[in-house]
Amino acid sequence: MNSVIDWLERHLLPLANNLASVRWLVALRDAFISTLPISLTGSVAVLIKSLIIAANRNWGWHVFYQLMQPSISICNFVWRGSVAMFALFFVLSWGYQLAKACEVDPLAGSMTALCSFMMSIANYSYLMQGNKRIKLDQAFNIKQLSTTGMFTAILFGGLGVALYILGVKARLGLHIHTAMPPAQIAAFEAAIPVMLALFIVGGLNYLFQTITGQYFGDWFLEIIQLPLLKLGQGFIMVIAITALTQLFWFFGINGASALAPVVGSIWATAQNANLLAAANGHKIPYLWTNTSFVVFGVNGVCLPLVIAILLTSKRGDQRTLAKVALAPAFFNVNEPMLYGLPIILNPVCFLPFTLAPLANVSLAYLATKLGWINRVQASVPNIMPPVIGPYLATNYDWRALVLSPVNLVIAVLIWLPFVKAADQIGQTDEPRRFFMPQY
């Protein structure tokens, strides 16, 4: 086992460190994280609306349903101003975070990203009147501003900011040395780099539309984005991302953060598409989302270990730590066990720490694919307890109340033999590589 750990340490750890040091990947991760309040707000609106509708449809609360019509209307307003415009908020955050990482004016970066994105999506829409389709010029289809436009926002928003950053670094700005307010000085210094960036992006869009006859956003959705989203729904991709996340964590690197650009681009986009479909009463399109990955896989990885220690361990130090970590682990706060036991760089923990989430994710994926449980339709906070989180994420599906405890039992059973093995290890000269020695 030590040989396996050493091999992974030599080959996997440099990869994780390199990913964590790439500024644009860090900025992309932070952009996804910063839009979490928008996703949660839209999810709460959908959950409230769904609960009111379910009360009318399933329980016959017709009077309650009529009284709550204003609440449904408010939820529709909230949804339309949050998740329905998700790509718009994301590109603003993406430009801000990328400019901030490169130490230039983040506000100018945010506006440049937004302008670049808006130039890259179609400024026309279609209105269906009977069987006739009428084209409306100078009208944006709101779908392009939701998760449908996510990849366009990432690519052209990032390109616009990158060009702006290059212009600033090349000192192409107007350098004003007067007693003007700081905001005006920053605006003058950003004017030329922003102008150059937007004209270049506009020129690229013009060339693309002239050659292909399509706006880039429409073409990218059809050729690149939809195939990538489909690839992200495959079982192999789900297992690979789960395994890599756990491997990174084993070496002390936040796996979810390291892989956030990949996970966010594919699964967060799918998640918001599911949320939009749920809000509109349509069929849920995607089987696996970012929230699926969290609530059924990697979020509560240490709670099974705490339970296994309390059930079988005879070591006083481990039982004391497990009692202290029980409440945090119930709310998916794993650091007491990750660093206190420790799990990180501990060969005894390597297999169960990796296998338990893989088993949980596999069962959840199979159950979702077979239709035994609803597809995830809402975003829930990471601190939501294991049973409650899946129940809310699947839009009040009672079967999630069964699957989640089953997953927990499976994870505990995987941990049990390794906890028993740890009782036999005793003292060691390398506490960082084993469970804490007994004193």
Coordinates of C-alpha atoms in Angstrom, one line a residue:
M1 CA 0.0 0.0 0.0
N2 CA 2.9 2.4 0.8
S3 CA 4.2 1.7 -2.7
V4 CA 0.9 2.7 -4.2
I5 CA 0.8 5.8 -2.2
D6 CA 4.3 6.7 -3.1
W7 CA 3.6 6.2 -6.8
L8 CA 0.4 8.4 -6.6
E9 CA 2.4 11.0 -4.7
R10 CA 5.0 11.2 -7.4
H11 CA 2.6 11.3 -10.4
L12 CA -0.8 12.6 -9.2
L13 CA 0.3 15.2 -6.7
P14 CA 2.2 17.3 -9.3
L15 CA -0.8 17.3 -11.5
A16 CA -3.1 18.5 -8.7
N17 CA -0.6 21.2 -7.8
N18 CA -0.3 22.4 -11.4
L19 CA -4.1 22.6 -11.7
A20 CA -4.3 24.5 -8.5
S21 CA -1.7 27.1 -9.7
V22 CA -3.2 27.9 -13.1
R23 CA -4.7 31.3 -12.6
W24 CA -7.5 31.1 -15.2
L25 CA -8.6 27.7 -13.8
V26 CA -8.7 29.2 -10.3
A27 CA -10.7 32.2 -11.7
L28 CA -13.1 29.9 -13.5
R29 CA -13.6 27.9 -10.2
D30 CA -14.2 31.1 -8.2
A31 CA -16.7 32.3 -10.9
F32 CA -18.8 29.2 -10.5
I33 CA -18.5 29.4 -6.7
S34 CA -19.6 33.0 -6.6
T35 CA -22.8 32.3 -8.6
L36 CA -23.9 29.8 -5.9
P37 CA -26.3 32.3 -4.3
I38 CA -28.1 32.7 -7.6
S39 CA -28.4 28.9 -8.0
L40 CA -29.6 28.5 -4.5
T41 CA -32.2 31.3 -4.8
G42 CA -33.6 29.9 -8.0
S43 CA -33.7 26.4 -6.4
V44 CA -35.6 27.6 -3.4
A45 CA -38.1 29.3 -5.7
V46 CA -38.7 26.1 -7.6
L47 CA -38.9 24.0 -4.4
I48 CA -41.5 26.3 -2.9
K49 CA -43.6 26.4 -6.1
S50 CA -43.3 22.6 -6.5
L51 CA -44.4 22.0 -2.9
I52 CA -47.5 24.2 -3.4
I53 CA -48.4 22.4 -6.6
A54 CA -47.8 19.0 -5.0
A55 CA -50.1 19.9 -2.1
N56 CA -52.9 20.6 -4.6
R57 CA -52.3 17.6 -6.9
N58 CA -51.4 14.9 -4.3
W59 CA -53.1 15.9 -1.1
G60 CA -56.2 17.8 -2.4
W61 CA -55.3 21.1 -0.7
H62 CA -57.2 23.1 -3.2
V63 CA -58.0 26.0 -0.9
F64 CA -54.4 26.2 0.2
Y65 CA -53.4 26.2 -3.4
Q66 CA -55.6 29.1 -4.3
L67 CA -54.5 31.1 -1.3
M68 CA -50.8 30.5 -2.3
Q69 CA -51.2 31.7 -5.9
P70 CA -49.3 35.0 -5.0
S71 CA -46.4 32.9 -3.6
I72 CA -46.3 31.0 -6.9
S73 CA -46.2 34.3 -8.8
I74 CA -43.4 35.6 -6.6
C75 CA -41.4 32.3 -7.1
N76 CA -41.8 32.8 -10.9
F77 CA -40.4 36.3 -10.6
V78 CA -37.5 35.1 -8.5
W79 CA -36.7 32.3 -10.9
R80 CA -36.9 34.5 -14.0
G81 CA -34.5 37.0 -12.3
S82 CA -32.0 34.3 -11.1
V83 CA -31.5 30.9 -12.8
A84 CA -33.3 32.0 -16.0
M85 CA -30.4 34.5 -16.5
F86 CA -27.6 32.3 -15.1
A87 CA -25.1 32.8 -18.0
L88 CA -25.5 36.5 -17.7
F89 CA -24.5 36.5 -14.0
F90 CA -21.8 33.9 -14.6
V91 CA -20.0 35.9 -17.3
L92 CA -20.0 39.0 -15.1
S93 CA -18.3 36.9 -12.3
W94 CA -16.0 35.2 -14.8
G95 CA -14.7 38.5 -16.1
Y96 CA -14.3 39.9 -12.6
Q97 CA -12.5 36.9 -11.2
L98 CA -10.1 36.6 -14.3
A99 CA -9.2 40.3 -14.2
K100 CA -8.7 40.1 -10.5
A101 CA -6.4 37.1 -10.8
C102 CA -4.3 39.0 -13.3
E103 CA -4.2 42.1 -11.1
V104 CA -6.1 44.5 -13.5
D105 CA -9.3 46.4 -12.9
P106 CA -11.9 43.7 -12.2
L107 CA -14.9 45.9 -12.9
A108 CA -13.6 46.7 -16.4
G109 CA -12.9 43.0 -16.9
S110 CA -16.5 42.1 -15.8
M111 CA -18.0 44.6 -18.3
T112 CA -15.7 43.4 -21.1
A113 CA -16.7 39.8 -20.5
L114 CA -20.4 40.7 -20.6
C115 CA -20.0 42.7 -23.8
S116 CA -18.0 39.9 -25.5
F117 CA -20.7 37.4 -24.5
M118 CA -23.6 39.5 -25.8
M119 CA -21.9 40.0 -29.1
S120 CA -21.5 36.3 -29.5
I121 CA -25.2 35.3 -29.1
A122 CA -28.0 35.8 -31.6
N123 CA -29.8 39.1 -31.4
Y124 CA -33.0 37.7 -33.0
S125 CA -35.7 35.3 -31.8
Y126 CA -38.6 33.4 -33.3
L127 CA -42.3 33.8 -32.5
M128 CA -44.6 30.9 -33.3
Q129 CA -48.1 32.0 -34.6
G130 CA -50.0 28.8 -35.3
N131 CA -47.8 26.9 -37.7
K132 CA -46.0 30.0 -38.9
R133 CA -42.6 31.0 -37.5
I134 CA -42.0 34.8 -37.4
K135 CA -38.5 36.1 -37.0
L136 CA -38.0 39.0 -34.5
D137 CA -34.9 41.1 -35.1
Q138 CA -33.1 42.9 -32.3
A139 CA -34.6 40.5 -29.7
F140 CA -32.6 38.2 -27.5
N141 CA -33.9 34.8 -26.7
I142 CA -33.8 34.5 -22.9
K143 CA -32.7 30.8 -23.3
Q144 CA -29.3 32.1 -24.5
L145 CA -28.9 34.0 -21.2
S146 CA -29.5 30.8 -19.2
T147 CA -27.4 27.7 -19.1
T148 CA -27.8 27.3 -22.8
G149 CA -25.2 30.1 -23.3
M150 CA -22.8 28.9 -20.6
F151 CA -20.0 27.6 -22.9
T152 CA -20.2 30.7 -25.0
A153 CA -19.9 32.8 -21.9
I154 CA -16.8 30.9 -20.8
L155 CA -15.1 31.0 -24.2
F156 CA -15.9 34.5 -25.5
G157 CA -16.2 36.1 -22.1
G158 CA -12.8 34.8 -21.3
L159 CA -11.3 35.8 -24.7
G160 CA -12.5 39.4 -24.2
V161 CA -11.0 39.7 -20.8
A162 CA -7.8 38.0 -21.9
L163 CA -7.4 40.6 -24.7
Y164 CA -8.2 43.4 -22.2
I165 CA -5.6 42.1 -19.8
L166 CA -3.0 41.9 -22.6
G167 CA -3.8 45.6 -23.5
V168 CA -3.4 46.7 -19.9
K169 CA -0.1 44.7 -19.5
A170 CA 1.1 46.3 -22.8
R171 CA 0.4 49.7 -21.2
L172 CA -2.0 50.8 -23.9
G173 CA -4.2 52.8 -21.6
L174 CA -4.6 56.5 -21.2
H175 CA -2.4 57.4 -18.2
I176 CA -4.0 60.4 -16.5
H177 CA -2.0 62.0 -13.8
T178 CA -4.4 64.6 -12.4
A179 CA -6.5 65.1 -9.3
M180 CA -9.4 63.3 -10.9
P181 CA -11.3 60.8 -8.7
P182 CA -9.9 57.3 -8.7
A183 CA -13.0 55.9 -10.5
Q184 CA -12.4 58.3 -13.5
I185 CA -8.7 57.5 -13.6
A186 CA -9.5 53.8 -13.8
A187 CA -12.1 54.3 -16.5
F188 CA -9.6 56.3 -18.7
E189 CA -6.8 53.8 -18.2
A190 CA -9.2 50.9 -19.2
A191 CA -10.8 52.6 -22.2
I192 CA -8.3 51.7 -24.9
P193 CA -7.7 48.1 -23.8
V194 CA -11.4 47.5 -23.5
M195 CA -12.0 49.1 -26.9
L196 CA -9.4 47.0 -28.6
A197 CA -10.7 43.8 -26.9
L198 CA -14.3 44.4 -28.0
F199 CA -13.4 45.3 -31.6
I200 CA -11.3 42.2 -31.9
V201 CA -14.1 40.0 -30.5
G202 CA -16.6 41.8 -32.7
G203 CA -14.4 41.2 -35.7
L204 CA -14.1 37.5 -34.9
N205 CA -17.9 37.2 -34.6
Y206 CA -18.3 39.0 -37.9
L207 CA -15.9 36.7 -39.7
F208 CA -17.5 33.6 -38.1
Q209 CA -21.1 34.7 -39.1
T210 CA -20.0 35.7 -42.6
I211 CA -18.3 32.3 -43.2
T212 CA -20.9 30.0 -41.4
G213 CA -24.1 32.1 -41.5
Q214 CA -24.6 31.4 -37.8
Y215 CA -23.9 33.2 -34.6
F216 CA -21.1 31.6 -32.7
G217 CA -23.4 30.8 -29.7
D218 CA -25.9 28.9 -31.9
W219 CA -23.1 27.0 -33.6
F220 CA -21.2 26.2 -30.4
L221 CA -24.3 24.9 -28.7
E222 CA -25.0 22.5 -31.5
I223 CA -21.4 21.3 -32.2
I224 CA -19.6 21.5 -28.9
Q225 CA -21.7 22.2 -25.8
L226 CA -24.4 19.5 -26.3
P227 CA -21.9 16.7 -27.0
L228 CA -19.9 17.7 -24.0
L229 CA -22.9 17.7 -21.8
K230 CA -23.9 14.3 -23.1
L231 CA -20.3 13.0 -22.4
G232 CA -20.6 14.3 -18.9
Q233 CA -23.7 12.1 -18.4
G234 CA -21.7 8.9 -19.0
F235 CA -21.0 6.5 -16.1
I236 CA -17.3 6.4 -16.9
M237 CA -17.0 10.2 -16.6
V238 CA -19.0 10.2 -13.3
I239 CA -16.7 7.5 -11.8
A240 CA -13.5 9.2 -13.1
I241 CA -14.4 12.6 -11.6
T242 CA -15.4 11.0 -8.3
A243 CA -12.1 9.0 -8.1
L244 CA -10.0 12.0 -9.0
T245 CA -11.7 14.2 -6.4
Q246 CA -11.0 11.6 -3.7
L247 CA -7.4 11.2 -4.8
F248 CA -6.7 14.9 -4.7
W249 CA -8.2 15.1 -1.2
F250 CA -6.1 12.2 -0.1
F251 CA -3.0 14.3 -0.8
G252 CA -4.5 17.3 1.1
I253 CA -5.7 19.2 -2.0
N254 CA -9.4 20.2 -2.2
G255 CA -10.5 17.9 -5.0
A256 CA -13.8 19.7 -5.6
S257 CA -12.0 23.0 -6.0
A258 CA -9.2 21.5 -8.2
L259 CA -11.8 20.0 -10.6
A260 CA -14.3 22.8 -10.3
P261 CA -13.7 24.1 -13.9
V262 CA -14.5 20.7 -15.3
V263 CA -17.3 19.9 -13.0
G264 CA -18.8 23.3 -13.2
S265 CA -18.6 23.5 -17.0
I266 CA -20.4 20.2 -17.5
W267 CA -22.4 19.3 -14.5
A268 CA -23.4 22.8 -13.2
T269 CA -24.7 23.6 -16.7
A270 CA -26.7 20.4 -16.6
Q271 CA -28.0 21.2 -13.2
N272 CA -29.3 24.6 -14.1
A273 CA -30.9 23.1 -17.2
N274 CA -32.7 20.7 -15.0
L275 CA -33.8 23.5 -12.7
L276 CA -35.2 25.5 -15.7
A277 CA -37.1 22.4 -16.9
A278 CA -38.5 21.8 -13.4
A279 CA -39.6 25.5 -13.2
N280 CA -41.4 25.2 -16.5
G281 CA -42.9 21.8 -15.8
H282 CA -41.0 20.1 -18.6
K283 CA -39.2 16.8 -18.6
I284 CA -35.9 16.8 -16.7
P285 CA -33.2 16.5 -19.4
Y286 CA -30.0 15.5 -17.6
L287 CA -29.4 12.4 -15.4
W288 CA -26.3 13.6 -13.5
T289 CA -25.6 17.1 -12.2
N290 CA -23.2 18.9 -9.9
T291 CA -25.7 18.4 -7.0
S292 CA -26.0 14.7 -7.8
F293 CA -22.2 14.4 -7.4
V294 CA -22.4 16.2 -4.1
V295 CA -25.4 14.7 -2.3
F296 CA -24.9 11.1 -3.4
G297 CA -21.1 11.0 -3.6
V298 CA -18.3 13.1 -2.1
N299 CA -20.0 15.5 0.3
G300 CA -20.5 13.3 3.4
V301 CA -17.4 11.1 3.0
C302 CA -16.4 11.3 6.7
L303 CA -19.8 10.6 8.4
P304 CA -19.6 6.8 7.6
L305 CA -16.1 6.7 9.1
V306 CA -17.3 8.4 12.2
I307 CA -20.2 5.9 12.6
A308 CA -17.9 3.0 11.9
I309 CA -15.4 4.1 14.6
L310 CA -18.2 4.6 17.1
L311 CA -19.6 1.1 16.3
T312 CA -16.5 -1.0 16.4
S313 CA -13.3 0.9 17.4
K314 CA -11.8 0.0 20.8
R315 CA -9.2 2.8 20.7
G316 CA -10.0 5.7 23.0
D317 CA -8.3 8.3 20.9
Q318 CA -10.3 7.5 17.8
R319 CA -13.6 7.3 19.7
T320 CA -13.0 10.6 21.3
L321 CA -12.2 12.2 17.9
A322 CA -15.3 10.6 16.4
K323 CA -17.5 12.0 19.1
V324 CA -16.2 15.4 18.5
A325 CA -16.5 15.1 14.7
L326 CA -20.0 13.6 14.7
A327 CA -22.0 16.8 14.6
P328 CA -19.8 18.5 12.0
A329 CA -19.8 15.3 9.9
F330 CA -23.6 15.3 10.0
F331 CA -23.5 18.7 8.2
N332 CA -20.8 17.5 5.8
V333 CA -17.9 19.3 7.5
N334 CA -15.2 16.8 7.0
E335 CA -12.0 18.6 8.1
P336 CA -12.0 17.2 11.7
M337 CA -11.5 13.7 10.3
L338 CA -9.5 14.6 7.3
Y339 CA -6.8 16.4 9.3
G340 CA -7.4 15.1 12.8
L341 CA -7.4 11.3 12.3
P342 CA -5.8 11.9 9.8
I343 CA -7.2 10.6 6.5
I344 CA -4.8 12.6 4.4
L345 CA -1.7 10.5 3.4
N346 CA -2.9 7.6 5.5
P347 CA -2.6 4.3 3.7
V348 CA -5.1 2.6 5.9
C349 CA -7.7 5.1 4.8
F350 CA -6.8 5.2 1.1
L351 CA -9.0 2.3 -0.2
P352 CA -12.2 3.1 1.9
F353 CA -11.9 6.8 1.3
T354 CA -11.9 6.2 -2.4
L355 CA -14.2 3.2 -2.7
A356 CA -17.1 4.4 -0.5
P357 CA -17.9 7.4 -2.6
L358 CA -17.5 5.4 -5.8
A359 CA -20.0 2.8 -4.4
N360 CA -22.4 5.5 -3.4
V361 CA -22.2 7.3 -6.7
S362 CA -22.6 4.1 -8.7
L363 CA -25.7 3.1 -6.8
A364 CA -27.2 6.6 -7.1
Y365 CA -26.4 6.7 -10.8
L366 CA -28.0 3.3 -11.4
A367 CA -31.1 4.2 -9.4
T368 CA -31.5 7.5 -11.3
K369 CA -30.9 5.9 -14.7
L370 CA -33.5 3.2 -14.0
G371 CA -36.0 5.8 -12.8
W372 CA -36.1 4.5 -9.3
I373 CA -35.5 8.0 -8.1
N374 CA -36.1 11.5 -9.6
R375 CA -33.3 13.3 -11.3
V376 CA -31.8 16.2 -9.4
Q377 CA -33.9 19.3 -10.0
A378 CA -32.6 21.7 -7.4
S379 CA -29.4 23.0 -5.9
V380 CA -28.9 22.5 -2.2
P381 CA -26.3 23.9 0.1
N382 CA -23.3 21.6 0.8
I383 CA -24.0 21.7 4.6
M384 CA -27.4 20.0 4.1
P385 CA -27.5 16.7 6.1
P386 CA -27.2 13.5 4.0
V387 CA -30.9 12.4 4.0
I388 CA -32.4 15.9 3.7
G389 CA -30.1 17.1 0.9
P390 CA -31.1 14.4 -1.6
Y391 CA -34.8 14.7 -0.7
L392 CA -34.8 18.4 -1.5
A393 CA -32.5 18.0 -4.5
T394 CA -34.9 15.5 -6.1
N395 CA -37.9 17.8 -5.6
Y396 CA -39.4 16.0 -2.6
D397 CA -39.0 12.4 -3.9
W398 CA -39.7 10.1 -1.0
R399 CA -37.4 7.4 -2.5
A400 CA -34.4 9.7 -1.8
L401 CA -35.2 9.1 1.9
V402 CA -34.6 5.5 1.2
L403 CA -31.6 5.7 -1.1
S404 CA -29.6 8.0 1.1
P405 CA -29.6 5.8 4.2
V406 CA -28.8 2.8 2.0
N407 CA -25.8 4.6 0.7
L408 CA -24.8 5.5 4.2
V409 CA -25.0 1.9 5.3
I410 CA -22.9 0.8 2.3
A411 CA -20.2 3.3 3.1
V412 CA -20.1 2.3 6.8
L413 CA -19.7 -1.4 5.8
I414 CA -16.8 -0.5 3.5
W415 CA -15.1 1.4 6.3
L416 CA -15.7 -1.2 9.1
P417 CA -12.8 -3.7 8.2
F418 CA -10.3 -0.8 7.9
V419 CA -11.4 0.6 11.2
K420 CA -10.9 -2.8 12.8
A421 CA -7.5 -3.1 11.0
A422 CA -6.5 0.3 12.5
D423 CA -7.1 -1.2 16.0
Q424 CA -4.4 -3.7 15.3
I425 CA -1.8 -1.2 14.1
G426 CA -1.0 0.3 17.4
Q427 CA 1.8 2.8 17.7
T428 CA 3.9 3.9 14.8
D429 CA 6.7 6.2 14.1
E430 CA 4.9 7.7 11.2
P431 CA 1.6 9.1 12.5
R432 CA 0.9 11.0 9.3
R433 CA 0.6 7.7 7.4
F434 CA -1.5 5.8 9.9
F435 CA -4.4 6.4 12.3
M436 CA -3.2 8.4 15.2
P437 CA -1.2 6.2 17.6
Q438 CA -2.9 5.2 20.8
Y439 CA -1.5 6.8 24.0

